[in-house]
Amino acid sequence: MRFVIVTGMSGAGKSTALNRLEDMGYFCVDNLPVSLLATFIELTEGSSEPLERVALGLDIRAGHNSLAEAAPVIESLKKEGYTLEILFMEAETKVLVKRYKETRRMHPLAKGGRMAAAIEEERECLKDLKKQADYIIDTTTLLIRELKQELDRIFVQNEDFCNFYLTFVSFGFKYGIPADADLVFDVRFLPNPYYVSELKPLTGNDKAIQDYVMGFKAARDFLDKITDLVAFLLPNYVQEGKNSLVIAIGCTGGKHRSVTLANALADRLKHTEYGCKVEHRDIDKDTKRKK
């Protein structure tokens, strides 16, 4: 039997994860008291109808004391021979605050106080469970469909999983640097297709632009050097404990050069053990401004 405990920060996507696991055929139970965990596992293993896959939601709603007991209880069950996997859902505080405001819901620990303080309190309560996690998914920049793809990759395709997600963002400097960028690279030194009349209306997603930009030795050298740098940094970031990295590549308008290089870099790294996605933040902004 595969037994998965889904836990993590409130608002980070636990409900979505449980719903997806249920769609995959998991028998799902949410918000079970930790004191009943051992009994629940025994019951599922001894069920008259054999259960091959079970998922259990565990979060702050169980209370501080219950969560404090969770880590040692799970560790004890593992020593007894039970195979338990922990999926931990994570997200940055500012994103969690935004999600709560959008849904107009109150954080379980807020009680009329500040939302950010409640989230940090919850993060402290969950730190031991996070240390035990087999999978950590940071949903700060993930779309729901991307989260579902990650869950499919882990729990259906059974691919090797690394608790680290790479996001490549192309942008235009005239619209500002992405606020969540960890690394920022400027490719405005490359020749600009904007000034070639037949290329101007195209984007870095078009082959003609890609051929033009990558036709310059400086672009190819830049791609080689940045690939080497990122390949060096990733295992060191993982060792440090980071679970996501946002790499932003900018040109003037975010339509041609930055899009081309973001795509090229992602293509080189997408076959690594790390999760990977590409976003083109400003690719359509010039078109929208002209309307």
mmCIF file with all atom_site columns, C-alpha atoms in Angstrom, residues 4 52 104 114 197 207 234 266 271-272:
data_model
loop_
_atom_site.group_PDB
_atom_site.id
_atom_site.type_symbol
_atom_site.label_atom_id
_atom_site.label_alt_id
_atom_site.label_comp_id
_atom_site.label_asym_id
_atom_site.label_entity_id
_atom_site.label_seq_id
_atom_site.pdbx_PDB_ins_code
_atom_site.Cartn_x
_atom_site.Cartn_y
_atom_site.Cartn_z
_atom_site.occupancy
_atom_site.B_iso_or_equiv
_atom_site.pdbx_formal_charge
_atom_site.auth_seq_id
_atom_site.auth_comp_id
_atom_site.auth_asym_id
_atom_site.auth_atom_id
_atom_site.pdbx_PDB_model_num
ATOM 1  C CA . VAL A 1 4   ? 0.942   9.608  1.409   1.00 0.00 ? 4   VAL A CA 1
ATOM 2  C CA . GLU A 1 52  ? -3.589  0.149  -2.633  1.00 0.00 ? 52  GLU A CA 1
ATOM 3  C CA . ARG A 1 104 ? -11.692 36.465 1.515   1.00 0.00 ? 104 ARG A CA 1
ATOM 4  C CA . ARG A 1 114 ? -2.330  40.071 11.051  1.00 0.00 ? 114 ARG A CA 1
ATOM 5  C CA . SER A 1 197 ? 11.249  45.190 -40.520 1.00 0.00 ? 197 SER A CA 1
ATOM 6  C CA . LYS A 1 207 ? 12.000  30.257 -35.507 1.00 0.00 ? 207 LYS A CA 1
ATOM 7  C CA . LEU A 1 234 ? 21.852  24.418 -8.714  1.00 0.00 ? 234 LEU A CA 1
ATOM 8  C CA . ALA A 1 266 ? 15.193  26.097 -20.434 1.00 0.00 ? 266 ALA A CA 1
ATOM 9  C CA . HIS A 1 271 ? 16.167  17.195 -19.034 1.00 0.00 ? 271 HIS A CA 1
ATOM 10 C CA . THR A 1 272 ? 17.888  17.541 -15.665 1.00 0.00 ? 272 THR A CA 1
#
